[in-house]
Coordinates of C-alpha atoms in Angstrom, one line a residue:
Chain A
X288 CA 0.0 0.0 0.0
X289 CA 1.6 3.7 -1.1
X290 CA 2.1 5.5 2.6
X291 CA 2.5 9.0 2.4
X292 CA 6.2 9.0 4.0
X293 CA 9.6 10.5 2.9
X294 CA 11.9 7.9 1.1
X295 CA 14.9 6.2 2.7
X296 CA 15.3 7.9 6.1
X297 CA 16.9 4.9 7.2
X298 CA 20.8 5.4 7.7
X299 CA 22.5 6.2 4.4
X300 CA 24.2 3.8 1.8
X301 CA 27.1 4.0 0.1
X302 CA 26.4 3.4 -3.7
X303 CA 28.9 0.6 -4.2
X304 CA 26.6 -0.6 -1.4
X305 CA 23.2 0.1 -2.8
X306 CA 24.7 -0.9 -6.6
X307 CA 25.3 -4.3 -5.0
X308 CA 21.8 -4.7 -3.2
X309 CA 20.2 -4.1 -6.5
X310 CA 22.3 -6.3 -8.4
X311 CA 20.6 -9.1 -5.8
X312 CA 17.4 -8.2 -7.0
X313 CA 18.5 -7.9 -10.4
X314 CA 19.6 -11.9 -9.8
X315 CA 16.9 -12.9 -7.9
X316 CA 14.4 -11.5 -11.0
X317 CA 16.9 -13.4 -13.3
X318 CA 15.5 -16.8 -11.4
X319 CA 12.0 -15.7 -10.8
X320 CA 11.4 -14.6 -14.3
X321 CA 12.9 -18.0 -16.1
X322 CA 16.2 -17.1 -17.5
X323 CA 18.0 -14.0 -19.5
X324 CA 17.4 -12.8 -22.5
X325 CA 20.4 -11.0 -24.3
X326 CA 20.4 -8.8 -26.7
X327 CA 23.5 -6.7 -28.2
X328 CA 23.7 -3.2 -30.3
X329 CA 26.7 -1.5 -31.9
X330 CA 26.3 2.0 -30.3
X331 CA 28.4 4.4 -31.7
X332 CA 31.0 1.9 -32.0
X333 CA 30.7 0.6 -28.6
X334 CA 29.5 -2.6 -28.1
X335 CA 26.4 -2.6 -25.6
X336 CA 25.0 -5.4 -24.0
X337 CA 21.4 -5.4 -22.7
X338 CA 20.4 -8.5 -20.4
X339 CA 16.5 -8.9 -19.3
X340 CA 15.6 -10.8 -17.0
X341 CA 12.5 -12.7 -18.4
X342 CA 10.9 -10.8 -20.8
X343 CA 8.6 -8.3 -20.4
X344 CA 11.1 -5.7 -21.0
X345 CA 12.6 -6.7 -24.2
X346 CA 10.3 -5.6 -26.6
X347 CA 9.7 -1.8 -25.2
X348 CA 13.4 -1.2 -24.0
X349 CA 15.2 -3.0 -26.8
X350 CA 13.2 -2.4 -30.1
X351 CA 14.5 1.0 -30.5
X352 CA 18.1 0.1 -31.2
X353 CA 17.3 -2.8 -33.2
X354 CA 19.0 -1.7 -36.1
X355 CA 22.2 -1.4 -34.5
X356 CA 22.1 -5.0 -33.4
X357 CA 25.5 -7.1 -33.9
X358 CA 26.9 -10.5 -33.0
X359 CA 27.7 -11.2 -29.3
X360 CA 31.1 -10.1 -27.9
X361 CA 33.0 -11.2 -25.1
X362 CA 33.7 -8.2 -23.3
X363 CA 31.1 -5.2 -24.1
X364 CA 31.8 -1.8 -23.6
X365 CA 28.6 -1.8 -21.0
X366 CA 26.2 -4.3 -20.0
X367 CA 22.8 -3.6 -18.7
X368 CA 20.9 -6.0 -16.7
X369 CA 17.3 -4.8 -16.4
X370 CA 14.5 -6.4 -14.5
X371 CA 10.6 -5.5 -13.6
X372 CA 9.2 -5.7 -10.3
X373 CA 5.8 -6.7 -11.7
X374 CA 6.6 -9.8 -13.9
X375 CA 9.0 -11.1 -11.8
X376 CA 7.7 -10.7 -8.5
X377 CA 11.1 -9.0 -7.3
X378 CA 10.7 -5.9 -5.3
X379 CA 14.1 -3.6 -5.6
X380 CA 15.9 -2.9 -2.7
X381 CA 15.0 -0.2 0.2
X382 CA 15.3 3.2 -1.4
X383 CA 18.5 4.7 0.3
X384 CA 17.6 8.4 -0.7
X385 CA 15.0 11.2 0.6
X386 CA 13.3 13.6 -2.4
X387 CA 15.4 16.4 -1.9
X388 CA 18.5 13.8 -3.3
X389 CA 16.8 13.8 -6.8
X390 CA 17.7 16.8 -8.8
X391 CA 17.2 18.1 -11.8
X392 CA 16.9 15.3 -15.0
X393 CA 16.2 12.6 -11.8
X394 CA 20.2 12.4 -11.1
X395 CA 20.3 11.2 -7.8
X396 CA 22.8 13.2 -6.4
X397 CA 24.7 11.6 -3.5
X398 CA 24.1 8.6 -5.7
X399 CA 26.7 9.9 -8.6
X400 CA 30.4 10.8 -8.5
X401 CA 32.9 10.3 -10.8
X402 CA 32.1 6.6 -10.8
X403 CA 28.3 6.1 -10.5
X404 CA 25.1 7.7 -12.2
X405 CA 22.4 7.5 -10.9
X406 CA 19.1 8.4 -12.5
X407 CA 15.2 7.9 -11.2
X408 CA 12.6 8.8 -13.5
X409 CA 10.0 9.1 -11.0
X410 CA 6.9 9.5 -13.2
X411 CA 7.8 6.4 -15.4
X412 CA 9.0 4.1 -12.4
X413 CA 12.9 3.7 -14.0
X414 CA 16.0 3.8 -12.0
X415 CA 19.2 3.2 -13.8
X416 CA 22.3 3.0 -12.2
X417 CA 25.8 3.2 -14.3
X418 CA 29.3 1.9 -12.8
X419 CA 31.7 3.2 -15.1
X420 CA 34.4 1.0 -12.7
X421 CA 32.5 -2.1 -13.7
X422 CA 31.3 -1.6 -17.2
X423 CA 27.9 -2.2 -15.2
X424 CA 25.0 -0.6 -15.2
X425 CA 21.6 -2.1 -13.9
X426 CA 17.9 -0.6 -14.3
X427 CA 15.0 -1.5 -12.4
X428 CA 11.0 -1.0 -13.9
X429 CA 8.2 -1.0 -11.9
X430 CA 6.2 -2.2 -14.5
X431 CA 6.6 -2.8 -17.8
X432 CA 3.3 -1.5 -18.9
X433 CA 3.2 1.4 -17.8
X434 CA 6.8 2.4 -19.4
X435 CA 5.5 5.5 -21.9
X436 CA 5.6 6.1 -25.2
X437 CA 8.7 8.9 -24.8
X438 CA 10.5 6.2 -23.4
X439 CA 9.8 3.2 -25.7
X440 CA 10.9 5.7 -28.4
X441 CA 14.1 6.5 -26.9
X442 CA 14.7 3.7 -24.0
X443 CA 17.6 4.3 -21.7
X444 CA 18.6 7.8 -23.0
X445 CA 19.4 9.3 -19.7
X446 CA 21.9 6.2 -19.2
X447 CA 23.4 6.5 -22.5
X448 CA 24.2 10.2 -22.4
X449 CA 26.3 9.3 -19.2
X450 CA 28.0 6.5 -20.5
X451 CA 28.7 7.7 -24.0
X452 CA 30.2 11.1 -22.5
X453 CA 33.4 8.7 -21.6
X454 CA 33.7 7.8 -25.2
X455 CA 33.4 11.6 -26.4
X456 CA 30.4 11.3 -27.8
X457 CA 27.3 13.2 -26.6
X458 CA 23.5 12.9 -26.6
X459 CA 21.9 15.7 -28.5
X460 CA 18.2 16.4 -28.9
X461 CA 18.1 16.7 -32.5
X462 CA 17.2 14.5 -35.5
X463 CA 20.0 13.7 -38.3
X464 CA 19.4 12.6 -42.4
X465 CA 22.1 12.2 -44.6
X466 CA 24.1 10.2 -46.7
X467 CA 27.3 7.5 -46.3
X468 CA 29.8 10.3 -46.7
X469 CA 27.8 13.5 -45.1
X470 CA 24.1 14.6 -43.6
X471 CA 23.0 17.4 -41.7
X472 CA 21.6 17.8 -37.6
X473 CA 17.7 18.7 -37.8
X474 CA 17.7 20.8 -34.5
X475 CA 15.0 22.7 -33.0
X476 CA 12.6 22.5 -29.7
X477 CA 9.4 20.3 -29.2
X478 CA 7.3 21.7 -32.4
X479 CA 10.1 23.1 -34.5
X480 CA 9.1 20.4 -37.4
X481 CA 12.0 18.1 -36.4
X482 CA 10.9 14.9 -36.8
X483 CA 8.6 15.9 -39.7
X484 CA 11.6 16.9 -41.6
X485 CA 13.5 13.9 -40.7
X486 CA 10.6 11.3 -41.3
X487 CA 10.1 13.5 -44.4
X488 CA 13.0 12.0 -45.5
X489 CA 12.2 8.6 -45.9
X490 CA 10.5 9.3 -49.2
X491 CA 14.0 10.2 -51.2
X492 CA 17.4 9.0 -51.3
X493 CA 18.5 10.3 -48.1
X494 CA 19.3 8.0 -44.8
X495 CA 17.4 8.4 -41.8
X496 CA 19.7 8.2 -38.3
X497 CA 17.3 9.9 -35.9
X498 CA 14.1 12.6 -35.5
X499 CA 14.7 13.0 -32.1
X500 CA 17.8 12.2 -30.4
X501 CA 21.0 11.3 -31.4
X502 CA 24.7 10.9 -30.7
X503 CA 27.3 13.6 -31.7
X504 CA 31.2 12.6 -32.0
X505 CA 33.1 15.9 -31.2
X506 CA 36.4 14.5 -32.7
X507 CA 38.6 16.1 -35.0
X508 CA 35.9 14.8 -37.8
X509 CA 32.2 15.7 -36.4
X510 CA 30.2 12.9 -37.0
X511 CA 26.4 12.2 -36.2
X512 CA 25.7 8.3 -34.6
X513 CA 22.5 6.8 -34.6
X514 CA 20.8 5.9 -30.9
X515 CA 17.0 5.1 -31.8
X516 CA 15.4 4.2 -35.4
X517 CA 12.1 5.3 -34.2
X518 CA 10.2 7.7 -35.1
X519 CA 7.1 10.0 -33.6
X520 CA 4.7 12.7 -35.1
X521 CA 1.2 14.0 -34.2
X522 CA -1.3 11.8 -35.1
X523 CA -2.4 15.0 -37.4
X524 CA 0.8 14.8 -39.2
X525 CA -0.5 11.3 -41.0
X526 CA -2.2 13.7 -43.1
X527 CA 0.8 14.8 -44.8
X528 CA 3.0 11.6 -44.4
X529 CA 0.5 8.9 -45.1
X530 CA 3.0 6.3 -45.8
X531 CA 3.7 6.2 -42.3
X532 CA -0.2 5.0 -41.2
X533 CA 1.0 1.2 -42.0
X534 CA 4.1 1.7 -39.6
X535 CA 2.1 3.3 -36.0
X536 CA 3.1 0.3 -33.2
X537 CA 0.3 2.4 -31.0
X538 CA -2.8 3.0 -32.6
X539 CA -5.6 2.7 -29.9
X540 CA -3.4 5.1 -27.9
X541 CA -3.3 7.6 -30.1
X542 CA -5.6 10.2 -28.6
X543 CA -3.5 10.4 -25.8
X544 CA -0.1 10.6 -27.2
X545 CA 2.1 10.6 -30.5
X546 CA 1.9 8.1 -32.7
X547 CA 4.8 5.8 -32.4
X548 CA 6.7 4.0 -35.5
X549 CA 9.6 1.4 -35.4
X550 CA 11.2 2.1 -38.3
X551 CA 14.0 -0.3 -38.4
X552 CA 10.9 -3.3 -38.8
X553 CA 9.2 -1.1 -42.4
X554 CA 12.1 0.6 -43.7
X555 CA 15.6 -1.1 -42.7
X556 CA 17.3 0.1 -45.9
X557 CA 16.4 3.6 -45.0
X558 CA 18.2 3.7 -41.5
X559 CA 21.8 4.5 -41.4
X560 CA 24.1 3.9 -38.3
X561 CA 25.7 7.6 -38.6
X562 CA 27.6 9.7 -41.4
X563 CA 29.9 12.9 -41.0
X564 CA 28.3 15.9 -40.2
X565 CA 28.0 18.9 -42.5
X566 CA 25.9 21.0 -41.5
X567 CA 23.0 21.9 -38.7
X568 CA 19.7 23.1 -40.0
X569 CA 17.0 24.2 -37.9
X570 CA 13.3 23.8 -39.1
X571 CA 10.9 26.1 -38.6
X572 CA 7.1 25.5 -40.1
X573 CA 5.9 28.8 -42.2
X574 CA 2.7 27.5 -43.3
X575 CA 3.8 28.8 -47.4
X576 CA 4.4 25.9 -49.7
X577 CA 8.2 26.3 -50.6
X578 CA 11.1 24.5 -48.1
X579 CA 13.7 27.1 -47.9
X580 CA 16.8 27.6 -46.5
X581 CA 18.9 30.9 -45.1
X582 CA 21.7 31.3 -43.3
X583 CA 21.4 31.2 -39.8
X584 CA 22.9 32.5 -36.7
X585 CA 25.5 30.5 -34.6
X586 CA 23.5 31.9 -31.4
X587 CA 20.1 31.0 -32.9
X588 CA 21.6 27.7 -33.2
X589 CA 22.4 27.5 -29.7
X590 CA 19.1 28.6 -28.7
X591 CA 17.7 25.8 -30.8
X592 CA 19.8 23.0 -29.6
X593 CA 21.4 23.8 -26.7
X594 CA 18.5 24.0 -23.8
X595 CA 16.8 21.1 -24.3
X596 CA 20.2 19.0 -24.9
X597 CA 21.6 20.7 -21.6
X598 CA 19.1 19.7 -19.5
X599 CA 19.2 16.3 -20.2
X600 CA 22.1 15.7 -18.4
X601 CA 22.7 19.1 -16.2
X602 CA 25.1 17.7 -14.2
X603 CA 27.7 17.9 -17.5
X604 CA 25.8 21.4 -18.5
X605 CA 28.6 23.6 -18.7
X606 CA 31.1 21.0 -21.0
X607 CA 27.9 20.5 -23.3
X608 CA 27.0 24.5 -23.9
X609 CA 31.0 24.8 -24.9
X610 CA 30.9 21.5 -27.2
X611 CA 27.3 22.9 -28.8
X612 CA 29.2 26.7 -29.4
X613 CA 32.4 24.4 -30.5
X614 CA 30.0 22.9 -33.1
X615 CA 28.4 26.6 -34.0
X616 CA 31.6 27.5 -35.1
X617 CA 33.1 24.4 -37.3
X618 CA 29.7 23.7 -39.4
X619 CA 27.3 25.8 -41.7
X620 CA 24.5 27.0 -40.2
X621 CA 21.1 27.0 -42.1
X622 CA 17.0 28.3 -41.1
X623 CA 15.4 25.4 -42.2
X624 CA 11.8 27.0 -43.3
X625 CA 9.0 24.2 -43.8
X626 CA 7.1 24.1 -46.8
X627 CA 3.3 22.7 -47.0
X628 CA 4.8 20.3 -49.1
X629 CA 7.0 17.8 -47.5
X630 CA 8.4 16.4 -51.0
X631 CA 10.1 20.1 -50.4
X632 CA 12.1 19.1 -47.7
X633 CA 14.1 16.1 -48.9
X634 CA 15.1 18.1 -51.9
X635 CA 16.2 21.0 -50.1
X636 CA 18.1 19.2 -47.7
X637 CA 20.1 17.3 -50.8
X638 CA 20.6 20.2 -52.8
X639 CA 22.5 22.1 -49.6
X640 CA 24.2 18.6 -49.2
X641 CA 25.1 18.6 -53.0
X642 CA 26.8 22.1 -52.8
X643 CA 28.8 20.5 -49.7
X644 CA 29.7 18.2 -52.1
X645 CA 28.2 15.2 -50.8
X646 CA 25.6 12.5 -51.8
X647 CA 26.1 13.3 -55.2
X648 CA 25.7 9.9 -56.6
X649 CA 22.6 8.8 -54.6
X650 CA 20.7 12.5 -55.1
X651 CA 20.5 11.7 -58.6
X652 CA 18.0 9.1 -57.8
X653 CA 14.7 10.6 -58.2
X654 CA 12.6 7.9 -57.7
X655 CA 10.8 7.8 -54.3
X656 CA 12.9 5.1 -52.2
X657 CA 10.1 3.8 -49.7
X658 CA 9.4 -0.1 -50.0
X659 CA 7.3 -0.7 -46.6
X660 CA 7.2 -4.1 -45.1
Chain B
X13 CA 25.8 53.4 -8.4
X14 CA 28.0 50.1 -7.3
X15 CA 30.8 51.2 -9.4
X16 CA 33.2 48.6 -7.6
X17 CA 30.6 45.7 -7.5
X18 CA 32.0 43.0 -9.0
X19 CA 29.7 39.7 -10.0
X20 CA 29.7 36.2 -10.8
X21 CA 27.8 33.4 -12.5
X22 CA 25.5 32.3 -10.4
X23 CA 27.1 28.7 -11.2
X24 CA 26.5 25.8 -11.1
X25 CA 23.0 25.8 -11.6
X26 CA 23.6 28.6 -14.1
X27 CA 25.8 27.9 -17.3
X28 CA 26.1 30.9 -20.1
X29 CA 28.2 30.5 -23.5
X30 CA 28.9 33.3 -25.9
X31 CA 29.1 32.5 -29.5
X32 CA 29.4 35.6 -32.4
X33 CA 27.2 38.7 -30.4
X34 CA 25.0 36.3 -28.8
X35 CA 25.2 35.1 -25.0
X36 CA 23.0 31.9 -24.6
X37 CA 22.2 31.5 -20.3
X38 CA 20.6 28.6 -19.0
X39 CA 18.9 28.2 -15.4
X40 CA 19.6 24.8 -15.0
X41 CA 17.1 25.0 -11.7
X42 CA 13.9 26.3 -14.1
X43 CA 14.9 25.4 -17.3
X44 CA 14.6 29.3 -18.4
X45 CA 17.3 30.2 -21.1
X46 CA 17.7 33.6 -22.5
X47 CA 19.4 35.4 -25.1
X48 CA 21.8 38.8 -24.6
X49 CA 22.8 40.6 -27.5
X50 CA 24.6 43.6 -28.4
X51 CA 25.1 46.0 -24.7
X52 CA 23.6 43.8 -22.9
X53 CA 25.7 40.6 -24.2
X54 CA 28.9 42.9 -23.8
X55 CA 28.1 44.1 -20.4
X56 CA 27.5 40.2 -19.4
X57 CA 31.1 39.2 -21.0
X58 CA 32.7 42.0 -19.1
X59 CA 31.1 41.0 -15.7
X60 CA 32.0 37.3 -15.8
X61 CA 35.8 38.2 -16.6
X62 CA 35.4 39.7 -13.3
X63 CA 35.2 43.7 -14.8
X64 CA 33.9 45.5 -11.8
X65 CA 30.5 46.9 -12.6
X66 CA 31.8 50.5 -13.5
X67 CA 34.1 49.3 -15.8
X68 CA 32.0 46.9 -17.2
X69 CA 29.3 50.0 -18.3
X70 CA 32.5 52.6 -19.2
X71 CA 33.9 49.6 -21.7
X72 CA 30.1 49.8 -23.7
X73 CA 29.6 53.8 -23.6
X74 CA 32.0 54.3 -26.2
X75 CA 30.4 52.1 -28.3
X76 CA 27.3 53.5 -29.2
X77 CA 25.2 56.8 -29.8
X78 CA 23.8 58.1 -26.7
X79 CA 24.6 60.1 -23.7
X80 CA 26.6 58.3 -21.1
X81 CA 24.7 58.4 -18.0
X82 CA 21.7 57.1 -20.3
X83 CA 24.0 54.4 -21.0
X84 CA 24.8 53.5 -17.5
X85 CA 21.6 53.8 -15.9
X86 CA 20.2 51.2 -18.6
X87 CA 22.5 49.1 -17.8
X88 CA 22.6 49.5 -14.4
X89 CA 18.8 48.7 -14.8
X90 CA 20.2 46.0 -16.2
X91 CA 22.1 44.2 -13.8
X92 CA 19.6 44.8 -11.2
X93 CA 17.5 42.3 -13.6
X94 CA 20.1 39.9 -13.8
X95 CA 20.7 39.5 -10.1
X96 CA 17.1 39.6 -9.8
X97 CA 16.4 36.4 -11.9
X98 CA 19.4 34.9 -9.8
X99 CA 21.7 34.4 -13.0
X100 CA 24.3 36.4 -11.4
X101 CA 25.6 37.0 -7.6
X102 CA 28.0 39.3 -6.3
X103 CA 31.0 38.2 -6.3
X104 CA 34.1 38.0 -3.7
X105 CA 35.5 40.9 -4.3
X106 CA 32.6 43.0 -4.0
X107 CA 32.8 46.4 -2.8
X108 CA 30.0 46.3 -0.2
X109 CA 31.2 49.9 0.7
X110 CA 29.3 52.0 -2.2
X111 CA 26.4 49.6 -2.2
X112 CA 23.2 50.2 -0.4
X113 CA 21.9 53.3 -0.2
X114 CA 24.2 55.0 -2.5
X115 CA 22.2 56.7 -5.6
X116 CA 25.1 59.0 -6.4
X117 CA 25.2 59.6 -10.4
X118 CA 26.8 57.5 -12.6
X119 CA 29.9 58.8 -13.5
X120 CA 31.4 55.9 -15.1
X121 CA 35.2 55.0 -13.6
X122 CA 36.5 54.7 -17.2
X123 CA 35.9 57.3 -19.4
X124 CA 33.8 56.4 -22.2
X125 CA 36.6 56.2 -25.2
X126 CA 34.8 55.8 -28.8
X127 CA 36.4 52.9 -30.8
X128 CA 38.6 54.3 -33.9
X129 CA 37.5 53.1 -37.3
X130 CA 33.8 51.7 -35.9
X131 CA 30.8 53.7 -36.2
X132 CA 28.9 54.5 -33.2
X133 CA 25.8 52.4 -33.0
X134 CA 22.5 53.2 -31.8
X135 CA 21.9 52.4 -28.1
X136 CA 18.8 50.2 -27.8
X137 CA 18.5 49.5 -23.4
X138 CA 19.1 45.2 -22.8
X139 CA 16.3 43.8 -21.4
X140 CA 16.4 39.9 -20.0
X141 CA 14.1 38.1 -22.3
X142 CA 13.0 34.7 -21.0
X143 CA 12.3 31.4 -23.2
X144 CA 10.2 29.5 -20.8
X145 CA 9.4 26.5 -23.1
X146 CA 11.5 24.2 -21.4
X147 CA 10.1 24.3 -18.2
X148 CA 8.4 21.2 -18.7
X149 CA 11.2 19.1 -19.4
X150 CA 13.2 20.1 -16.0
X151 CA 10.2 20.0 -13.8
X152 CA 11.2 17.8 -11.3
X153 CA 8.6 14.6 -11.0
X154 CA 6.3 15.2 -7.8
X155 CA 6.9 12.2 -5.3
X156 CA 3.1 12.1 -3.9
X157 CA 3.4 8.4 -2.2
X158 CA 5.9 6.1 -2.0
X159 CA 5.6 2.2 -1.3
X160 CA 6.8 0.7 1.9
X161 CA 10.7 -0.2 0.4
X162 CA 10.2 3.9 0.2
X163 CA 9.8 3.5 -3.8
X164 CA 7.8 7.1 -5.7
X165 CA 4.3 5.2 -6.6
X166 CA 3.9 5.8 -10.3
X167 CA 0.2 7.2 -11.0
X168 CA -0.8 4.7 -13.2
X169 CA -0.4 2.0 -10.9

């Protein structure tokens, strides 16, 4: 029964401590729940290793990165052993923390040093809990059911960003299309037209890595990685994509939230696992029919991409805002403006792409390149 | 006038970045960001390099068209808005001595100097302009009941 009480007030745990209690439970689940279930994806060139115990989670945690799904290794970069209270009758440990530890984004402060991070997503029931000593992290679900669309779209995120910031690469909110040898970053807040633009895309030549969030390589080369090849619009938007009606995984919820489509099962020849970037574009809907694009500012690219990204992880807030002006400076900055017509926006982004100098082979392909399973 | 006030970033929970003419701030505690530009982006840069608030207003006088004590009590104005909204505090070397109670005119500490070669612009007063549309994503998650392992109870359970 739910008390009205304040969480953990019994004597404080260390997180090596608490880390270990929940890996009990994680192994407990493991029996109670008949067995594991492994699954590993190639994420941005790190091998990750996701072990369910039992399998409720599979589907809603795992489906996303499907199309970055390799052959088993040895020694992963990370595993991730998840487990559900509700399927597997395996309650977590005590709590260790009171409210005031959970800050902003759900880090869990005491809970995360230079070795652990610690996130709890109160409103979806997830905790995840990264040892960067033990290429370990574990997450715990109340309930598989009741995970949300946001987080079937893009499972894990908040774990990913900290573990893929030791590898220099960093989660950005912002959609990517492009080709083998170059694409652009779609970047803009909720309602900017991102993932319109990027799911746009699917009807020409160019690749589709991500409307929503994605990872960005800050090496000498920028590059763009794939996380999720999933995609979401208004259910309104089906209007002007209707290829995408076959592909909605959550129809009877759609008057509540987004519609919800797992690319990677309709369209695996369209998904790309990352290209060099060339450019950041930031859409902007303008209700005329024309797509076009103008030069934009390097502090209206900030504005675009950088508050939403930040907060994700504030913890790492003030390295991100430098890496996203780094990035202002070393690419080409473009206003995308949205046409009515979304054929507009493919062949906007591939002529800018073609002036770059890239995708010049595959733009020449005019047919439509959408072949739906 | 706090001529010798000197100010900080009110870090960590605020991070700031200039890029061109532009300084992007983010409340990492309210998710507000805003954009400075132009007097007010300059006046910004000056104060986190530690410029004491005097200085900070003399360096953008000679920039642009308009009477100097204009100038300063703008940005002055300013400030005031800045420390108000908790993005900056003062900082440890702040001259408490000419603070409160102190409405002595301007006169700024450096003399406003115009800059050879740039025309003068045209003095539009900074205001702090908040973008509140990520409030939503740093809201923290109410905890209204937890279970008796002292877990949050999701609503939909």
């Amino acid at each position: 029964m739910p008390v009205a009480a304040s969480l953990g007030t019994s004597a404080r745990q260390s997180p090596d401590a608490f880390f270990n209690d929940l890996h009990g439970a994680y192994r407990q689940a493991e029996e109670a729940g008949g067995g594991t279930v492994e699954r590993f994806f190639r994420v941005g060139g790190h091998v990750l290793r996701l072990q369910f115990a039992g399998g409720s989670l599979v589907e809603p945690l795992s489906a996303a990165f499907a199309h970055l799904a390799c052959e088993p290794v040895a020694r992963p970069a990370l595993s991730v052993r998840l487990f559900d209270s509700a399927s597997t009758a395996t309650p977590p440990p005590r709590a260790p923390w009171t409210p005031s530890d959970v800050r902003e984004g759900g880090v869990v402060e005491a809970w995360s040093d230079a070795r652990f991070h610690t996130v709890l997503q109160i409103t979806v029931g997830l905790l995840t809990m990264l040892d960067r000593q033990r290429r370990l992290a574990l997450c715990w679900v109340r309930r598989a059911e009741d995970l949300p669309m946001p987080e079937r779209a893009a499972p894990l995120r908040r774990l990913v960003h900290g573990w893929m910031a030791e590898h220099g690469q960093l989660l950005v909110h912002g959609g990517a299309v492009g080709f083998a040898d170059g694409g652009v970053l779609l970047a803009g807040q909720e309602g900017a037209g991102k993932s319109t633009s990027a799911l746009a895309c699917l009807l020409s030549p160019l690749l589709y890595a991500s409307d929503d969030y994605c990872l960005l390589h800050m090496g000498p080369k920028l590059s763009v990685n794939s996380l999720y090849s999933t995609g979401k619009t208004h259910p309104s938007d089906l209007a002007r994509l209707p290829f995408l009606a076959p592909m909605v995984t959550n129809r009877t919820a759609l008057g509540g939230e987004k519609a919800l489509y797992l690319l990677h099962r309709h369209v695996p020849h369209k998904i790309t696992a990352g290209f060099p970037l060339r450019a950041v574009l930031m859409p902007r809907p303008t209700g005329g029919r024309e797509t076009l694009l103008r030069p934009a500012s390097s502090g209206a690219m900030l504005r675009a991409l950088a508050p939403s990204t930040v907060l994700l992880l504030p913890q790492t807030a003030k390295q991100t805002l430098s890496d996203l002006a780094d990035l202002a400076r070393r690419v080409p900055l473009y206003e995308l403006s949205l046409g009515t017509d979304p054929t507009g926006i493919p062949a906007t982004i591939i002529d800018l792409l073609a002036g770059l100098g890239v995708g010049a082979s595959k733009a020449s392909s005019a047919t439509p390149d959408v072949s739906i399973r | 006038m706090r001529s010798q006030a000197r100010f900080r970033v009110n870090a960590p929970g605020v991070v700031a970045e200039a890029v061109d003419d532009e300084v992007i701030i983010i409340n990492l505690h309210t998710g507000t960001y805003y954009s400075l530009s132009q007097a007010g982006a300059a006046v910004w840069e000056s104060l986190e390099a530690g410029t004491t608030l005097g200085d900070a207003i003399g360096s953008v006088q000679g920039h642009y068209q308009e009477e100097p004590a204009v100038i300063a009590k703008a940005l002055e104005d300013f400030v005031v808005e800045l420390e108000a909204e908790r993005l900056i505090v003062p900082g440890a070397e702040d001259d408490t001595a000419d603070r409160a109670g102190d409405a002595r005119p301007v006169p700024p500490l450096v003399a406003p100097h115009p800059v050879a070669d740039q025309p003068l612009r045209e003095f539009v007063a900074p205001r702090l302009e908040p973008y509140i549309d990520m409030k939503n994503l740093i809201q923290l998650d109410p905890v209204l009941a937890v279970d008796e392992r002292g877990w949050p109870v999701t609503e939909r359970r």
